């Protein structure tokens, strides 16, 4: 049982390049999330998927797109990377049945640098 | 709007000393509150959560937190710090409202340093 996995672990991009961050969970969870973590700002929600086939914007969606490929996988795409997107990206999942007290389970993160 | 504020971005304690990490919330509806811990180069993991069942919540690794409505606080404590407690700690609140179920708002984080 691997929990939440993310690939790649590290990535360096040049401004304007595109890339997709992959996330998968093996806990049969309904809900999945993408966050970015920046120093002194905590975690901020980029996009959210309550269930397979649905996605919703979070606090900071500009410059990103997501795809909930199936129940297990939730990918985050940067179409034209900018230096402001240099950050650590975390994927998380939750059962989606716990309502307001649902626990989120996090992946190990992807460290992205945009030059 | 709901929010959490963590007082002190960096806290340093000696091994064996009391750990106190502060979190205050703002919410016009009953809040559901969480503490997550992030060890170096890892993702976050749940320490404990307040679900309104009890105001004193016990979590993993000897941590506990007390919900105080009158003070709008949910401070995290541990009686005796261990070197392995060195990490970043995040307080979070669940967002109420249609379409928000499951979403969390995180505080800025507090880095705990434990000195030998």
PDB file of C-alpha atoms in Angstrom:
ATOM      1  CA  UNK A   1       0.000   0.000   0.000  1.00  0.00           C
ATOM      2  CA  UNK A   2       1.984   2.994  -1.288  1.00  0.00           C
ATOM      3  CA  UNK A   3      -0.566   5.672  -0.315  1.00  0.00           C
ATOM      4  CA  UNK A   4      -0.141   8.791  -2.460  1.00  0.00           C
ATOM      5  CA  UNK A   5       2.703   8.806  -4.975  1.00  0.00           C
ATOM      6  CA  UNK A   6       3.972  11.727  -7.045  1.00  0.00           C
ATOM      7  CA  UNK A   7       6.306  11.940 -10.017  1.00  0.00           C
ATOM      8  CA  UNK A   8       8.754  13.451 -10.627  1.00  0.00           C
ATOM      9  CA  UNK A   9      10.404  14.301  -7.296  1.00  0.00           C
ATOM     10  CA  UNK A  10      12.419  17.160  -8.784  1.00  0.00           C
ATOM     11  CA  UNK A  11      12.128  19.157 -11.990  1.00  0.00           C
ATOM     12  CA  UNK A  12      13.849  22.170 -13.489  1.00  0.00           C
ATOM     13  CA  UNK A  13      12.099  23.989 -16.321  1.00  0.00           C
ATOM     14  CA  UNK A  14      12.862  27.026 -18.418  1.00  0.00           C
ATOM     15  CA  UNK A  15      10.310  29.811 -18.671  1.00  0.00           C
ATOM     16  CA  UNK A  16       7.666  28.907 -21.221  1.00  0.00           C
ATOM     17  CA  UNK A  17       8.157  25.152 -21.074  1.00  0.00           C
ATOM     18  CA  UNK A  18       5.287  22.872 -20.190  1.00  0.00           C
ATOM     19  CA  UNK A  19       5.104  19.849 -17.974  1.00  0.00           C
ATOM     20  CA  UNK A  20       2.678  17.546 -16.188  1.00  0.00           C
ATOM     21  CA  UNK A  21       2.954  16.489 -12.576  1.00  0.00           C
ATOM     22  CA  UNK A  22       1.538  13.053 -11.917  1.00  0.00           C
ATOM     23  CA  UNK A  23      -0.256  11.867  -8.803  1.00  0.00           C
ATOM     24  CA  UNK A  24      -1.785   8.511  -7.961  1.00  0.00           C
ATOM     25  CA  UNK A  25      -3.400   7.038  -4.858  1.00  0.00           C
ATOM     26  CA  UNK A  26      -4.182   3.430  -4.020  1.00  0.00           C
ATOM     27  CA  UNK A  27      -6.578   4.012  -1.110  1.00  0.00           C
ATOM     28  CA  UNK A  28      -9.752   4.052  -3.222  1.00  0.00           C
ATOM     29  CA  UNK A  29     -10.316   7.679  -2.248  1.00  0.00           C
ATOM     30  CA  UNK A  30     -12.908   9.808  -3.976  1.00  0.00           C
ATOM     31  CA  UNK A  31     -11.364  13.248  -3.447  1.00  0.00           C
ATOM     32  CA  UNK A  32      -7.998  14.490  -4.616  1.00  0.00           C
ATOM     33  CA  UNK A  33      -6.194  17.825  -4.284  1.00  0.00           C
ATOM     34  CA  UNK A  34      -3.236  19.774  -5.617  1.00  0.00           C
ATOM     35  CA  UNK A  35      -1.454  22.283  -3.366  1.00  0.00           C
ATOM     36  CA  UNK A  36       1.575  24.474  -3.682  1.00  0.00           C
ATOM     37  CA  UNK A  37       3.802  25.277  -0.725  1.00  0.00           C
ATOM     38  CA  UNK A  38       5.801  28.498  -0.598  1.00  0.00           C
ATOM     39  CA  UNK A  39       7.889  29.757   2.338  1.00  0.00           C
ATOM     40  CA  UNK A  40       5.816  31.647   4.892  1.00  0.00           C
ATOM     41  CA  UNK A  41       2.559  31.014   3.042  1.00  0.00           C
ATOM     42  CA  UNK A  42       1.578  27.543   4.155  1.00  0.00           C
ATOM     43  CA  UNK A  43      -0.182  25.363   1.597  1.00  0.00           C
ATOM     44  CA  UNK A  44      -2.541  26.878  -0.928  1.00  0.00           C
ATOM     45  CA  UNK A  45      -5.070  24.846  -2.864  1.00  0.00           C
ATOM     46  CA  UNK A  46      -4.640  24.956  -6.632  1.00  0.00           C
ATOM     47  CA  UNK A  47      -7.334  22.532  -7.811  1.00  0.00           C
ATOM     48  CA  UNK A  48      -9.609  19.997  -6.267  1.00  0.00           C
ATOM     49  CA  UNK A  49     -11.505  16.938  -7.506  1.00  0.00           C
ATOM     50  CA  UNK A  50     -14.402  15.714  -5.389  1.00  0.00           C
ATOM     51  CA  UNK A  51     -14.858  12.596  -7.490  1.00  0.00           C
ATOM     52  CA  UNK A  52     -13.866  11.021 -10.777  1.00  0.00           C
ATOM     53  CA  UNK A  53     -14.871  13.277 -13.630  1.00  0.00           C
ATOM     54  CA  UNK A  54     -15.181  16.477 -11.596  1.00  0.00           C
ATOM     55  CA  UNK A  55     -12.676  19.240 -10.921  1.00  0.00           C
ATOM     56  CA  UNK A  56     -12.929  22.607  -9.246  1.00  0.00           C
ATOM     57  CA  UNK A  57     -10.674  25.634  -8.842  1.00  0.00           C
ATOM     58  CA  UNK A  58      -9.018  26.341  -5.553  1.00  0.00           C
ATOM     59  CA  UNK A  59      -7.370  29.454  -4.210  1.00  0.00           C
ATOM     60  CA  UNK A  60      -4.590  29.835  -6.827  1.00  0.00           C
ATOM     61  CA  UNK A  61      -5.617  28.135 -10.123  1.00  0.00           C
ATOM     62  CA  UNK A  62      -4.165  30.603 -12.629  1.00  0.00           C
ATOM     63  CA  UNK A  63      -1.524  29.062 -14.881  1.00  0.00           C
ATOM     64  CA  UNK A  64      -2.543  25.491 -14.133  1.00  0.00           C
ATOM     65  CA  UNK A  65      -4.846  22.854 -15.505  1.00  0.00           C
ATOM     66  CA  UNK A  66      -5.817  19.497 -14.061  1.00  0.00           C
ATOM     67  CA  UNK A  67      -7.168  16.198 -15.240  1.00  0.00           C
ATOM     68  CA  UNK A  68      -8.822  13.527 -13.142  1.00  0.00           C
ATOM     69  CA  UNK A  69      -7.945  10.624 -15.395  1.00  0.00           C
ATOM     70  CA  UNK A  70      -9.712   8.005 -13.291  1.00  0.00           C
ATOM     71  CA  UNK A  71     -10.375   7.426  -9.617  1.00  0.00           C
ATOM     72  CA  UNK A  72      -6.685   6.772  -8.883  1.00  0.00           C
ATOM     73  CA  UNK A  73      -4.954   9.523 -10.846  1.00  0.00           C
ATOM     74  CA  UNK A  74      -5.033  13.317 -10.760  1.00  0.00           C
ATOM     75  CA  UNK A  75      -2.519  15.228 -12.864  1.00  0.00           C
ATOM     76  CA  UNK A  76      -1.488  18.889 -12.775  1.00  0.00           C
ATOM     77  CA  UNK A  77      -0.299  20.613 -15.942  1.00  0.00           C
ATOM     78  CA  UNK A  78       1.691  23.788 -16.355  1.00  0.00           C
ATOM     79  CA  UNK A  79       1.142  24.921 -19.944  1.00  0.00           C
ATOM     80  CA  UNK A  80       3.731  27.729 -19.988  1.00  0.00           C
ATOM     81  CA  UNK A  81       5.852  27.741 -16.864  1.00  0.00           C
ATOM     82  CA  UNK A  82       6.773  31.021 -15.180  1.00  0.00           C
ATOM     83  CA  UNK A  83       9.340  31.720 -12.436  1.00  0.00           C
ATOM     84  CA  UNK A  84       6.440  32.511 -10.074  1.00  0.00           C
ATOM     85  CA  UNK A  85       5.493  28.849 -10.295  1.00  0.00           C
ATOM     86  CA  UNK A  86       8.724  27.785  -8.622  1.00  0.00           C
ATOM     87  CA  UNK A  87       7.403  25.929  -5.598  1.00  0.00           C
ATOM     88  CA  UNK A  88       6.911  22.580  -3.933  1.00  0.00           C
ATOM     89  CA  UNK A  89       3.778  20.854  -5.171  1.00  0.00           C
ATOM     90  CA  UNK A  90       1.832  18.387  -3.072  1.00  0.00           C
ATOM     91  CA  UNK A  91      -0.918  16.046  -4.089  1.00  0.00           C
ATOM     92  CA  UNK A  92      -3.338  14.776  -1.452  1.00  0.00           C
ATOM     93  CA  UNK A  93      -6.365  12.528  -1.293  1.00  0.00           C
ATOM     94  CA  UNK A  94      -9.211  11.876   1.109  1.00  0.00           C
ATOM     95  CA  UNK A  95     -12.048   9.398   1.258  1.00  0.00           C
ATOM     96  CA  UNK A  96     -14.611  12.071   0.480  1.00  0.00           C
ATOM     97  CA  UNK A  97     -17.042  10.443   2.887  1.00  0.00           C
ATOM     98  CA  UNK A  98     -15.925  12.172   6.079  1.00  0.00           C
ATOM     99  CA  UNK A  99     -17.346  15.548   5.207  1.00  0.00           C
ATOM    100  CA  UNK A 100     -15.798  18.424   7.101  1.00  0.00           C
ATOM    101  CA  UNK A 101     -13.626  16.131   9.219  1.00  0.00           C
ATOM    102  CA  UNK A 102     -12.135  14.101   6.369  1.00  0.00           C
ATOM    103  CA  UNK A 103      -8.413  13.443   6.765  1.00  0.00           C
ATOM    104  CA  UNK A 104      -6.192  14.274   3.825  1.00  0.00           C
ATOM    105  CA  UNK A 105      -3.232  12.043   2.970  1.00  0.00           C
ATOM    106  CA  UNK A 106      -0.291  13.677   1.263  1.00  0.00           C
ATOM    107  CA  UNK A 107       2.278  12.590  -1.253  1.00  0.00           C
ATOM    108  CA  UNK A 108       6.009  13.342  -0.834  1.00  0.00           C
ATOM    109  CA  UNK A 109       5.951  16.391  -3.085  1.00  0.00           C
ATOM    110  CA  UNK A 110       7.536  17.615  -6.320  1.00  0.00           C
ATOM    111  CA  UNK A 111      10.148  20.353  -6.119  1.00  0.00           C
ATOM    112  CA  UNK A 112       9.830  22.510  -9.234  1.00  0.00           C
ATOM    113  CA  UNK A 113      12.213  25.266 -10.249  1.00  0.00           C
ATOM    114  CA  UNK A 114      11.416  27.514 -13.192  1.00  0.00           C
ATOM    115  CA  UNK A 115      14.375  29.464 -14.521  1.00  0.00           C
TER     116      UNK A 115
ATOM    117  CA  UNK B   1     -14.702  33.804   5.740  1.00  0.00           C
ATOM    118  CA  UNK B   2     -12.717  31.198   7.636  1.00  0.00           C
ATOM    119  CA  UNK B   3      -9.027  31.431   8.367  1.00  0.00           C
ATOM    120  CA  UNK B   4      -6.303  30.290  10.748  1.00  0.00           C
ATOM    121  CA  UNK B   5      -3.319  32.220  12.035  1.00  0.00           C
ATOM    122  CA  UNK B   6      -0.260  30.602  13.515  1.00  0.00           C
ATOM    123  CA  UNK B   7       1.627  32.840  15.900  1.00  0.00           C
ATOM    124  CA  UNK B   8       5.364  32.463  15.504  1.00  0.00           C
ATOM    125  CA  UNK B   9       6.933  31.149  12.331  1.00  0.00           C
ATOM    126  CA  UNK B  10       9.794  29.632  14.303  1.00  0.00           C
ATOM    127  CA  UNK B  11       9.803  28.117  17.803  1.00  0.00           C
ATOM    128  CA  UNK B  12      12.895  26.765  19.510  1.00  0.00           C
ATOM    129  CA  UNK B  13      12.821  24.564  22.624  1.00  0.00           C
ATOM    130  CA  UNK B  14      15.293  22.404  24.488  1.00  0.00           C
ATOM    131  CA  UNK B  15      14.916  18.651  24.498  1.00  0.00           C
ATOM    132  CA  UNK B  16      12.601  17.704  27.371  1.00  0.00           C
ATOM    133  CA  UNK B  17      10.920  21.107  27.516  1.00  0.00           C
ATOM    134  CA  UNK B  18       7.259  21.893  26.904  1.00  0.00           C
ATOM    135  CA  UNK B  19       6.229  22.431  23.304  1.00  0.00           C
ATOM    136  CA  UNK B  20       3.523  25.047  22.648  1.00  0.00           C
ATOM    137  CA  UNK B  21       2.550  25.951  19.090  1.00  0.00           C
ATOM    138  CA  UNK B  22      -0.174  28.533  18.744  1.00  0.00           C
ATOM    139  CA  UNK B  23      -3.108  28.559  16.349  1.00  0.00           C
ATOM    140  CA  UNK B  24      -6.042  30.970  16.335  1.00  0.00           C
ATOM    141  CA  UNK B  25      -8.993  30.612  14.023  1.00  0.00           C
ATOM    142  CA  UNK B  26     -11.620  32.892  12.588  1.00  0.00           C
ATOM    143  CA  UNK B  27     -14.967  31.377  11.718  1.00  0.00           C
ATOM    144  CA  UNK B  28     -18.608  32.398  11.836  1.00  0.00           C
ATOM    145  CA  UNK B  29     -19.659  28.750  11.878  1.00  0.00           C
ATOM    146  CA  UNK B  30     -18.500  25.898  14.123  1.00  0.00           C
ATOM    147  CA  UNK B  31     -14.939  25.161  13.004  1.00  0.00           C
ATOM    148  CA  UNK B  32     -13.355  21.794  12.378  1.00  0.00           C
ATOM    149  CA  UNK B  33      -9.630  22.101  13.014  1.00  0.00           C
ATOM    150  CA  UNK B  34      -6.563  20.053  12.190  1.00  0.00           C
ATOM    151  CA  UNK B  35      -2.882  19.927  13.003  1.00  0.00           C
ATOM    152  CA  UNK B  36      -0.558  18.428  10.392  1.00  0.00           C
ATOM    153  CA  UNK B  37       3.187  17.822  10.695  1.00  0.00           C
ATOM    154  CA  UNK B  38       5.756  17.913   7.909  1.00  0.00           C
ATOM    155  CA  UNK B  39       9.117  16.279   8.529  1.00  0.00           C
ATOM    156  CA  UNK B  40      12.024  17.440   6.359  1.00  0.00           C
ATOM    157  CA  UNK B  41      11.600  16.569   2.692  1.00  0.00           C
ATOM    158  CA  UNK B  42       8.325  14.736   3.286  1.00  0.00           C
ATOM    159  CA  UNK B  43       4.640  15.339   2.762  1.00  0.00           C
ATOM    160  CA  UNK B  44       2.250  16.334   5.528  1.00  0.00           C
ATOM    161  CA  UNK B  45       0.678  13.834   7.905  1.00  0.00           C
ATOM    162  CA  UNK B  46      -2.187  14.262  10.329  1.00  0.00           C
ATOM    163  CA  UNK B  47      -1.317  14.785  13.994  1.00  0.00           C
ATOM    164  CA  UNK B  48      -4.841  15.285  15.295  1.00  0.00           C
ATOM    165  CA  UNK B  49      -8.197  16.846  14.498  1.00  0.00           C
ATOM    166  CA  UNK B  50     -11.044  18.517  16.351  1.00  0.00           C
ATOM    167  CA  UNK B  51     -14.440  17.158  15.399  1.00  0.00           C
ATOM    168  CA  UNK B  52     -16.502  18.727  18.248  1.00  0.00           C
ATOM    169  CA  UNK B  53     -16.706  15.398  20.096  1.00  0.00           C
ATOM    170  CA  UNK B  54     -14.273  16.585  22.798  1.00  0.00           C
ATOM    171  CA  UNK B  55     -12.443  19.849  23.372  1.00  0.00           C
ATOM    172  CA  UNK B  56      -9.179  18.139  24.344  1.00  0.00           C
ATOM    173  CA  UNK B  57      -7.886  16.120  21.441  1.00  0.00           C
ATOM    174  CA  UNK B  58      -5.049  13.637  21.701  1.00  0.00           C
ATOM    175  CA  UNK B  59      -2.939  12.855  18.684  1.00  0.00           C
ATOM    176  CA  UNK B  60       0.054  10.839  17.673  1.00  0.00           C
ATOM    177  CA  UNK B  61       3.545  11.074  19.178  1.00  0.00           C
ATOM    178  CA  UNK B  62       2.294  12.507  22.493  1.00  0.00           C
ATOM    179  CA  UNK B  63       0.813  15.701  21.049  1.00  0.00           C
ATOM    180  CA  UNK B  64      -2.519  17.123  22.105  1.00  0.00           C
ATOM    181  CA  UNK B  65      -4.545  20.249  21.393  1.00  0.00           C
ATOM    182  CA  UNK B  66      -7.360  21.988  23.229  1.00  0.00           C
ATOM    183  CA  UNK B  67     -10.210  23.736  21.451  1.00  0.00           C
ATOM    184  CA  UNK B  68     -11.135  26.957  23.284  1.00  0.00           C
ATOM    185  CA  UNK B  69     -14.113  28.698  21.725  1.00  0.00           C
ATOM    186  CA  UNK B  70     -13.866  31.721  24.029  1.00  0.00           C
ATOM    187  CA  UNK B  71     -10.292  32.336  22.861  1.00  0.00           C
ATOM    188  CA  UNK B  72     -10.825  31.109  19.261  1.00  0.00           C
ATOM    189  CA  UNK B  73      -7.731  28.985  19.744  1.00  0.00           C
ATOM    190  CA  UNK B  74      -6.533  25.468  19.039  1.00  0.00           C
ATOM    191  CA  UNK B  75      -2.986  25.416  20.410  1.00  0.00           C
ATOM    192  CA  UNK B  76      -0.811  22.324  20.062  1.00  0.00           C
ATOM    193  CA  UNK B  77       1.187  21.077  23.061  1.00  0.00           C
ATOM    194  CA  UNK B  78       3.532  18.292  24.069  1.00  0.00           C
ATOM    195  CA  UNK B  79       4.844  18.008  27.642  1.00  0.00           C
ATOM    196  CA  UNK B  80       8.376  16.972  26.723  1.00  0.00           C
ATOM    197  CA  UNK B  81      10.056  17.676  23.407  1.00  0.00           C
ATOM    198  CA  UNK B  82      12.109  15.037  21.652  1.00  0.00           C
ATOM    199  CA  UNK B  83      14.713  15.617  18.976  1.00  0.00           C
ATOM    200  CA  UNK B  84      12.511  13.734  16.516  1.00  0.00           C
ATOM    201  CA  UNK B  85       9.773  16.399  16.929  1.00  0.00           C
ATOM    202  CA  UNK B  86      11.796  18.871  14.865  1.00  0.00           C
ATOM    203  CA  UNK B  87       9.550  19.598  11.897  1.00  0.00           C
ATOM    204  CA  UNK B  88       7.140  22.125  10.450  1.00  0.00           C
ATOM    205  CA  UNK B  89       3.644  22.177  11.905  1.00  0.00           C
ATOM    206  CA  UNK B  90       0.521  23.423  10.170  1.00  0.00           C
ATOM    207  CA  UNK B  91      -2.848  24.307  11.614  1.00  0.00           C
ATOM    208  CA  UNK B  92      -5.800  24.040   9.221  1.00  0.00           C
ATOM    209  CA  UNK B  93      -9.564  24.643   9.197  1.00  0.00           C
ATOM    210  CA  UNK B  94     -12.200  22.902   7.086  1.00  0.00           C
ATOM    211  CA  UNK B  95     -14.108  25.169   4.722  1.00  0.00           C
ATOM    212  CA  UNK B  96     -17.866  25.209   5.154  1.00  0.00           C
ATOM    213  CA  UNK B  97     -20.264  25.875   2.315  1.00  0.00           C
ATOM    214  CA  UNK B  98     -21.677  24.103  -0.678  1.00  0.00           C
ATOM    215  CA  UNK B  99     -18.926  22.739  -2.910  1.00  0.00           C
ATOM    216  CA  UNK B 100     -16.270  23.182  -0.260  1.00  0.00           C
ATOM    217  CA  UNK B 101     -16.554  19.899   1.592  1.00  0.00           C
ATOM    218  CA  UNK B 102     -13.115  18.485   2.139  1.00  0.00           C
ATOM    219  CA  UNK B 103     -11.241  21.689   1.383  1.00  0.00           C
ATOM    220  CA  UNK B 104      -8.802  22.990   3.976  1.00  0.00           C
ATOM    221  CA  UNK B 105      -7.367  26.418   4.664  1.00  0.00           C
ATOM    222  CA  UNK B 106      -3.839  26.143   6.101  1.00  0.00           C
ATOM    223  CA  UNK B 107      -1.965  28.490   8.374  1.00  0.00           C
ATOM    224  CA  UNK B 108       1.473  29.759   7.478  1.00  0.00           C
ATOM    225  CA  UNK B 109       3.271  27.032   9.395  1.00  0.00           C
ATOM    226  CA  UNK B 110       5.548  26.980  12.452  1.00  0.00           C
ATOM    227  CA  UNK B 111       8.992  25.436  12.337  1.00  0.00           C
ATOM    228  CA  UNK B 112       9.894  23.683  15.572  1.00  0.00           C
ATOM    229  CA  UNK B 113      13.563  23.423  16.425  1.00  0.00           C
ATOM    230  CA  UNK B 114      14.599  21.123  19.285  1.00  0.00           C
ATOM    231  CA  UNK B 115      17.983  21.786  20.844  1.00  0.00           C
ATOM    232  CA  UNK B 116      19.939  19.073  22.640  1.00  0.00           C
TER     233      UNK B 116
END
